[in-house]
């Protein structure tokens, strides 16, 4: 049976589905009777839910962050939908499809993976192609790579986010490559593939995206170099030749320098054409992605501006309702 | 008669050509006789020149920055070529082809212009296309636009530099546009065309690239907006409609915000997808261009690194002589 | 009939007046009956208001930000005045005197305008005087200029604030001019007049002070230069002479550089004596104004310090109650 | 006999005068004979001097930084004046009028002192007036105060510079005081008087302006507070009352905070109206003074711009030769 | 009778004790009857308290920040202890042992004092030893010194915090001194003793730690130098010799420069070995102290990380529950 | 035969020794005859040398940076020693003891190594002790570790500098450890040992200290983590147990975070007590070392201050000649 997502619920429908408890309050109503006020959510959104006349004991059988299989009915109240519960049961996390509860790329992860594989297996430099193969052969790693978000809060912060970002970057690099003959296309594509690979160990997907202990203590840049060192040691088995030292330094350098400035966590500055290209393309893709999504997802239909975004220190311009076509002309000003 | 450039001179040749005096010293030799020690240059390089036994009077007939028609002979001295002069004559600046003395784009300026025109005349938004036409019809402006460098010292600092930069940016934008459906391609191309147009009045090409008084006092961003205001007023003559106000603000916003941060001289931050795309593409193109040229033009053949570049706070990696193919392998380390 | 302002209300009085709804909550009392809890305000302050036993429908006839003509009675409750409403009616914004609901300069706007006119019409430089006249003749512009605040939140953030700031700056400049013979008094006064004139289009006075779309996208500095360009084109009609180019650049330069640093939104640094004088006088006036008002308006009568002001990163010293005269002497310490 | 200053010397005149040795080189001419090449200077400028055929011994009788009584003749050489020496004698520093060798205010120091005294003795607050008197009665202190420059290199870097700066600030404060009724005029004038008084011990006037050891180790802000503490202890002898504690803190606070920001060496931020006024007035006066003098003293008559000033990160606009009146008009552009 | 601290209270006990009112709310229950909801605290923690059925008058007999002698009973409610009050009485602050309500060093203040005295009286430089004695003889000063926290919010923010910090620093300096023969041990110990002595006048211990007016206006660095100036004047009475000027500057320099950077409030940078050693030891001790305590006191037993600490811009790693010994090994990853 | 160092040369001695050519100029004397003017140096200093009457051919047999076996005689000229050469011969770099030409620790490298070994082999944590052993068993690595400077230009910039720095840090940590029971001594000592170990591959000792290509591209922090990963893999062979994951993260974290701030090249901030202790101890030792050496080695005997040090933005106070004992007393001021 397919899942009934929060975004699909409609007034009046009967419901039996699993949701994550995002907030839980035990309150007394005006007669002193206790009721539960919950916030339930999955990856499509959140909704209020209420269970009347509960005992304290029942109320303590679960906590915020747990999953509940709830029964009840959806109804409209004060202009918004809410769920009136008739019962619930706590679910073990193991039995839950966690990714139903986390935001997720809008693209097909398998197609993204195929596209990435396509770029990598067509690299012309045999050392770099063999290096990519060593990564691609590591199935558990690639499985994680295909799931991890690009970040906890910032751009591409959803399941499959890193993969989507990497594939889009490869498309962009592939297209602009002819404009920059001084930039080695193979090196650049390898750098795009590996620049954030340490995030596979830096981040974890549980009930929410979070940093691992290792991730916080060591950081994805250093972890990424360690992962590269492990794989590069196996390349000679494929190529029959030692991996060229300078080539390896150039790949490491792209990982290490891709944040572009010391103050942003790169221990060295970009010092090769491929490293500076990677840094700026990464930035370009992340920022356009953020701008376009923030504008698209902003809920306020009155203002021409999004909410103030503190991490970018600005609001974004969505455009006047009706857009450019209907906007007041200069003579009207 | 075609010009004899500094880079073409060979040991032993007789010479009669115009050069710019980059440095001038009147010295006494060991017998107390005065001689002139000059540095002569054109856009291909510089060379020392010496005129023995001059009088003070003759030596005062010109200054550093003047052009001289010199006669003499090229000879090898201490491993370098120099010119032993037999005579010279000061030339009026008007009679000199100034661009022979300034570095110049390696591309054909007319072809670049055609390419740019091609992009602009195919814009689908009628207001933006008409706006571009208003600029393109201003022949003196376009003539200057095709000559002005993108900067005095930084990237694309040569005749035709701005045009080359703009056309390469248009190529890049044209190619990546399908990857970013949320970015309006017409607006972006218009922004690329106009973002630095104020440099036509900010910079001057005389004996060297320099800032105009207006350029220093007002800056190319504000000048660019003024130039836009002049042209946009004529658009309704072409379209028969007022130019939409919001569309105009979006174009101005791209000019005003394209430096990306207040500290870099943009009075406002980018707040539309096209403005953030323009900012990052501009940066990408300028930085790759600088890296590739600095590496290509570095003269030191011993070091794997370029000279320290203070404006970028780094040296660039050219690669070990022989490059990646012959570099020591990991086992040799 | 004259308006009854919030600051004039007294315990027990009957009331029929228009107020702005600053906050609105529909609550249920202990018997489950709904009541409205409002925050009503005008430019003199805010007060709580309550309407018992309302239906949901009535409660949805207006929103926060609307104006209500309310009837009711003022009464003391828990040491503060509140209004018990007996009825209300929503008013169209057009019928409301908006400036009754916004803070306003304590000075007479007409007198301020006369003073400013006086300074400008006595400029000795005929080009600058004619330029000022071109602005003064634009009545709708001057009407807006006399209303616009100097900012949304910072110094002089009230109706007439920009004008008050400009006139006080003119007074200061007029007085210190003899101390600085190297600063051109005419240029400085012109710069004071025009430095923030772009705020007329950057800011809007509706129910609250806000940025216009154009204001956020382009910024008052660039708008100001555009406004200057429009007016300067008409000066030759008055003077019979072209406006001197260098003089124009100097005026633009003052507008463009008056924030003093790139990081504060000026695309160029002050590079003339008048520009540096304008920048520092502007700063001096804004800061003294802020300090003196924050100290005067601080409501806490116990502490010798104002609230922490985050935009200035400090608290201000109001002085011990009783002030310097009665403060503990050194021997008492 | 009045001194013959460098700026007064003319071609052909015989000379016997004392100068400071700013540079000294012992060179061999083409015949191997040694000669001395000196740079001599006083407060009006510097000039080259040469003594032919010296022995090593004679050449070692003095060092750079010493004063020499020189004899010789002034002559024109390569377009500049130089002195051909016939002899010299080293002078003890004690016998030299040091201020002849250091730049000096263009104003009459005694008149400046009188003006300052006038302001201070008319303070209406009896405690502050008595405090000022305690300083004024300290004759050695006031003598130093009247000589010390406001800085070693920056604004007012000449003998009497601090006094000139303080008096000009008092004039400005006196004039703008009516515009700022919330600023206590007496406190502000006292702050102006004392803000840099620590420079009397921080700086020393020897052969050049320099920092004392104490000045570098402790800094003029802290020294100034110490000097204030010494004087304030004597005020009760004049007033018969203890000095009010809060008033003292306010005066100290002005000294301590007058640099305006921690990064500029003020351990606390300005937190009173008088402290913020002092900070901005100090800045205003210093910056205008620097701009006007740099423009006035710039020697390059070709460029419309001064030399690049690294401490201000900019060049200043002097104006096109002929100035605004003759500059190209807009139609000529 | 010994005090009953919050941390000692147990379910069911009857209580009669004085607490500080940290929060006070007068609420109506469901029947419209008023009750008081208080937050009571002392230096060991805080607890909720409730008094049913109070009149408005009684509720207004005290304010937040007052001390109450409360009677009542401790009981468990929703998993936490709270106090059900039966009555209360307001206490005059004078009758309260204030330090019972403020956090306090875990060490014995008298022993710390003895240790500090021991170090100081064994200084070998007679001038510095005599200087220390002049401070130690000032009993009221030493009494305050032994109480004052090292800061209001940061490291060692408790009664006796400054003393504990100073004594620990002396221990550290004593131990590392042999590793740094170029650092004068006597000077360093003197600097440690005096570096924050101005905090005695900068901070005040009332119901909470706070800044004095003088402290905010002048700052502990400048106050510390003033205190030093007072004491140093008396040293010659003990030694029979003037205090060496350079030695005094070195001591002052340590106080003035110990924050290490202008941006952190030191008007001069450290320029002697002792000053740089003091700065870094101070930093070392403060930071280790903060890290160790934040980790020890963090209450969350689930997370391996402390709460985000905004002043340090980071969370601290407490380690996985069970610590290094039981943590997952690399093979388990 | 023992080497004759530059610092040992005396007037009149005959010389036959190898020196590094630090500078080389081929000049003509007054008769047009060519002579060589060289700067020769070894690790104790530098001296001028001159060879009269050389042919161009001979002069081109070597370059700056080569080693020459020179013959000649030392003589005094103009108050300084110089070498008059009678002949020279170029030496192959392989035949030269390079460390004779580079500055070197003043301590016995073998004793430093023994001390470090002593600390490490006494670690009580078996995993950390085994880890240290794995490093100590790698003889080529330890040989390089004992030679590498701590930096190219900054503190401990001499052969053996890193080892000296590490051993001094271990002494300091050992001594202060009892003052900080919350800091794990074993972890801290391990961190001290490993924090800069990547410098073994980042820096190279040739004719001068320099960065390797790998060092510039990857940086010593990341290289250090890679070296750690290699060694930790062998620890289980010694202990029979897997290396605890959390313990490894803690060691890596110390390496990665030891620069203390992102802007200084650490990709993560210190987040454990040992990491913050390491960062501050490292800083303490480096800064005291720099201060004490700069003061000791400053050659100017007149000034009480060292030369301005641009990397520290300050001059250091050496003290008045005669020092504190003879300095002017306060009464003399």
PDB file of C-alpha atoms in Angstrom, chain E residues 168-169 171-172 174-176 178-180 182-183 232 242-250 260 269-273 276-277 280-281 283-289 291-292 295 305 312-321 323-325 327-331 333, chain F residues 168-169 171-172 174-176 178-180 182-183 232 242-250 260 269-273 276-277 280-281 283-289 291-292 295 305 312-321 323-325 327-331 333:
ATOM      1  CA  UNK E 168      46.545  28.783  38.880  1.00  0.00           C
ATOM      2  CA  UNK E 169      48.418  31.058  36.500  1.00  0.00           C
ATOM      3  CA  UNK E 171      51.478  27.800  39.499  1.00  0.00           C
ATOM      4  CA  UNK E 172      51.761  27.381  35.751  1.00  0.00           C
ATOM      5  CA  UNK E 174      56.311  28.856  38.265  1.00  0.00           C
ATOM      6  CA  UNK E 175      56.496  25.449  36.596  1.00  0.00           C
ATOM      7  CA  UNK E 176      57.287  26.554  33.040  1.00  0.00           C
ATOM      8  CA  UNK E 178      62.774  27.031  33.738  1.00  0.00           C
ATOM      9  CA  UNK E 179      61.814  26.290  30.121  1.00  0.00           C
ATOM     10  CA  UNK E 180      61.985  30.000  29.247  1.00  0.00           C
ATOM     11  CA  UNK E 182      64.643  34.630  28.500  1.00  0.00           C
ATOM     12  CA  UNK E 183      61.484  35.497  30.425  1.00  0.00           C
ATOM     13  CA  UNK E 232      53.911  52.414  43.228  1.00  0.00           C
ATOM     14  CA  UNK E 242      62.930  55.379  43.713  1.00  0.00           C
ATOM     15  CA  UNK E 243      61.096  52.759  41.708  1.00  0.00           C
ATOM     16  CA  UNK E 244      63.031  52.281  38.423  1.00  0.00           C
ATOM     17  CA  UNK E 245      61.154  53.957  35.580  1.00  0.00           C
ATOM     18  CA  UNK E 246      61.783  51.249  32.999  1.00  0.00           C
ATOM     19  CA  UNK E 247      60.674  48.568  35.420  1.00  0.00           C
ATOM     20  CA  UNK E 248      57.434  50.455  36.023  1.00  0.00           C
ATOM     21  CA  UNK E 249      56.802  50.804  32.286  1.00  0.00           C
ATOM     22  CA  UNK E 250      57.328  47.067  31.902  1.00  0.00           C
ATOM     23  CA  UNK E 260      47.019  40.686  23.072  1.00  0.00           C
ATOM     24  CA  UNK E 269      50.383  45.089  21.508  1.00  0.00           C
ATOM     25  CA  UNK E 270      52.652  42.961  23.746  1.00  0.00           C
ATOM     26  CA  UNK E 271      56.240  43.996  23.062  1.00  0.00           C
ATOM     27  CA  UNK E 272      58.259  42.307  25.808  1.00  0.00           C
ATOM     28  CA  UNK E 273      58.832  38.592  26.465  1.00  0.00           C
ATOM     29  CA  UNK E 276      53.651  37.999  25.389  1.00  0.00           C
ATOM     30  CA  UNK E 277      54.055  35.170  27.908  1.00  0.00           C
ATOM     31  CA  UNK E 280      49.319  33.504  26.104  1.00  0.00           C
ATOM     32  CA  UNK E 281      49.304  31.957  29.596  1.00  0.00           C
ATOM     33  CA  UNK E 283      44.513  32.695  27.314  1.00  0.00           C
ATOM     34  CA  UNK E 284      45.660  29.110  27.910  1.00  0.00           C
ATOM     35  CA  UNK E 285      44.320  29.028  31.443  1.00  0.00           C
ATOM     36  CA  UNK E 286      41.018  30.688  30.590  1.00  0.00           C
ATOM     37  CA  UNK E 287      40.329  28.460  27.615  1.00  0.00           C
ATOM     38  CA  UNK E 288      41.250  25.155  29.266  1.00  0.00           C
ATOM     39  CA  UNK E 289      39.159  26.138  32.284  1.00  0.00           C
ATOM     40  CA  UNK E 291      36.475  23.729  28.031  1.00  0.00           C
ATOM     41  CA  UNK E 292      36.867  21.437  31.031  1.00  0.00           C
ATOM     42  CA  UNK E 295      32.183  19.518  29.361  1.00  0.00           C
ATOM     43  CA  UNK E 305      28.542  17.131  22.403  1.00  0.00           C
ATOM     44  CA  UNK E 312      33.221  30.381  21.195  1.00  0.00           C
ATOM     45  CA  UNK E 313      31.294  29.625  17.970  1.00  0.00           C
ATOM     46  CA  UNK E 314      31.483  25.895  18.594  1.00  0.00           C
ATOM     47  CA  UNK E 315      30.247  22.863  20.497  1.00  0.00           C
ATOM     48  CA  UNK E 316      32.691  20.813  22.568  1.00  0.00           C
ATOM     49  CA  UNK E 317      33.255  17.080  22.310  1.00  0.00           C
ATOM     50  CA  UNK E 318      32.443  15.250  25.522  1.00  0.00           C
ATOM     51  CA  UNK E 319      33.080  11.844  24.065  1.00  0.00           C
ATOM     52  CA  UNK E 320      30.741   9.004  23.419  1.00  0.00           C
ATOM     53  CA  UNK E 321      29.059   7.589  26.540  1.00  0.00           C
ATOM     54  CA  UNK E 323      34.328   6.976  26.490  1.00  0.00           C
ATOM     55  CA  UNK E 324      37.396   5.913  24.581  1.00  0.00           C
ATOM     56  CA  UNK E 325      37.589   2.465  26.122  1.00  0.00           C
ATOM     57  CA  UNK E 327      33.986   3.281  21.707  1.00  0.00           C
ATOM     58  CA  UNK E 328      33.433   1.466  18.417  1.00  0.00           C
ATOM     59  CA  UNK E 329      36.720   0.351  16.964  1.00  0.00           C
ATOM     60  CA  UNK E 330      37.850   1.043  13.467  1.00  0.00           C
ATOM     61  CA  UNK E 331      36.892  -2.415  12.293  1.00  0.00           C
ATOM     62  CA  UNK E 333      32.901   1.267  11.351  1.00  0.00           C
TER      63      UNK E 333
ATOM     64  CA  UNK F 168      60.368  22.141  24.646  1.00  0.00           C
ATOM     65  CA  UNK F 169      56.607  21.810  24.309  1.00  0.00           C
ATOM     66  CA  UNK F 171      58.746  19.754  28.814  1.00  0.00           C
ATOM     67  CA  UNK F 172      56.191  22.514  29.264  1.00  0.00           C
ATOM     68  CA  UNK F 174      54.849  17.750  31.429  1.00  0.00           C
ATOM     69  CA  UNK F 175      55.277  20.527  33.964  1.00  0.00           C
ATOM     70  CA  UNK F 176      51.834  22.136  33.684  1.00  0.00           C
ATOM     71  CA  UNK F 178      49.257  18.664  37.190  1.00  0.00           C
ATOM     72  CA  UNK F 179      47.587  22.109  37.006  1.00  0.00           C
ATOM     73  CA  UNK F 180      45.052  20.825  34.470  1.00  0.00           C
ATOM     74  CA  UNK F 182      40.868  17.755  33.001  1.00  0.00           C
ATOM     75  CA  UNK F 183      43.429  17.516  30.196  1.00  0.00           C
ATOM     76  CA  UNK F 232      47.886   3.718  12.959  1.00  0.00           C
ATOM     77  CA  UNK F 242      42.091  -2.537  17.171  1.00  0.00           C
ATOM     78  CA  UNK F 243      42.947   1.114  17.705  1.00  0.00           C
ATOM     79  CA  UNK F 244      39.884   2.736  19.364  1.00  0.00           C
ATOM     80  CA  UNK F 245      38.035   4.857  16.818  1.00  0.00           C
ATOM     81  CA  UNK F 246      37.252   7.719  19.157  1.00  0.00           C
ATOM     82  CA  UNK F 247      40.842   7.875  20.330  1.00  0.00           C
ATOM     83  CA  UNK F 248      41.999   8.116  16.731  1.00  0.00           C
ATOM     84  CA  UNK F 249      39.555  10.923  15.992  1.00  0.00           C
ATOM     85  CA  UNK F 250      40.866  12.775  19.021  1.00  0.00           C
ATOM     86  CA  UNK F 260      43.202  27.329  16.267  1.00  0.00           C
ATOM     87  CA  UNK F 269      38.192  24.642  15.463  1.00  0.00           C
ATOM     88  CA  UNK F 270      39.641  22.972  18.591  1.00  0.00           C
ATOM     89  CA  UNK F 271      36.775  21.165  20.350  1.00  0.00           C
ATOM     90  CA  UNK F 272      38.491  19.051  23.011  1.00  0.00           C
ATOM     91  CA  UNK F 273      40.494  20.124  26.063  1.00  0.00           C
ATOM     92  CA  UNK F 276      42.727  23.746  22.862  1.00  0.00           C
ATOM     93  CA  UNK F 277      45.662  23.129  25.187  1.00  0.00           C
ATOM     94  CA  UNK F 280      47.682  27.599  23.060  1.00  0.00           C
ATOM     95  CA  UNK F 281      50.883  25.869  24.187  1.00  0.00           C
ATOM     96  CA  UNK F 283      51.409  29.504  20.289  1.00  0.00           C
ATOM     97  CA  UNK F 284      53.005  30.268  23.667  1.00  0.00           C
ATOM     98  CA  UNK F 285      56.220  28.444  22.822  1.00  0.00           C
ATOM     99  CA  UNK F 286      56.501  29.871  19.316  1.00  0.00           C
ATOM    100  CA  UNK F 287      55.888  33.453  20.402  1.00  0.00           C
ATOM    101  CA  UNK F 288      58.188  33.442  23.432  1.00  0.00           C
ATOM    102  CA  UNK F 289      60.891  31.830  21.292  1.00  0.00           C
ATOM    103  CA  UNK F 291      60.496  37.383  21.106  1.00  0.00           C
ATOM    104  CA  UNK F 292      63.530  36.182  23.041  1.00  0.00           C
ATOM    105  CA  UNK F 295      65.720  40.629  21.133  1.00  0.00           C
ATOM    106  CA  UNK F 305      63.933  48.591  20.203  1.00  0.00           C
ATOM    107  CA  UNK F 312      54.153  40.595  13.985  1.00  0.00           C
ATOM    108  CA  UNK F 313      53.275  44.222  13.122  1.00  0.00           C
ATOM    109  CA  UNK F 314      55.463  45.527  15.925  1.00  0.00           C
ATOM    110  CA  UNK F 315      58.910  46.280  17.266  1.00  0.00           C
ATOM    111  CA  UNK F 316      60.088  44.624  20.475  1.00  0.00           C
ATOM    112  CA  UNK F 317      61.444  46.357  23.531  1.00  0.00           C
ATOM    113  CA  UNK F 318      65.025  45.366  24.326  1.00  0.00           C
ATOM    114  CA  UNK F 319      65.353  47.795  27.188  1.00  0.00           C
ATOM    115  CA  UNK F 320      67.478  50.850  27.578  1.00  0.00           C
ATOM    116  CA  UNK F 321      71.227  50.174  27.471  1.00  0.00           C
ATOM    117  CA  UNK F 323      68.762  47.977  31.623  1.00  0.00           C
ATOM    118  CA  UNK F 324      66.341  48.382  34.464  1.00  0.00           C
ATOM    119  CA  UNK F 325      69.014  48.872  37.090  1.00  0.00           C
ATOM    120  CA  UNK F 327      67.334  53.425  33.950  1.00  0.00           C
ATOM    121  CA  UNK F 328      66.152  56.908  34.878  1.00  0.00           C
ATOM    122  CA  UNK F 329      63.996  56.806  37.947  1.00  0.00           C
ATOM    123  CA  UNK F 330      60.587  58.297  38.226  1.00  0.00           C
ATOM    124  CA  UNK F 331      61.885  61.368  40.016  1.00  0.00           C
ATOM    125  CA  UNK F 333      61.327  62.209  34.604  1.00  0.00           C
TER     126      UNK F 333
END
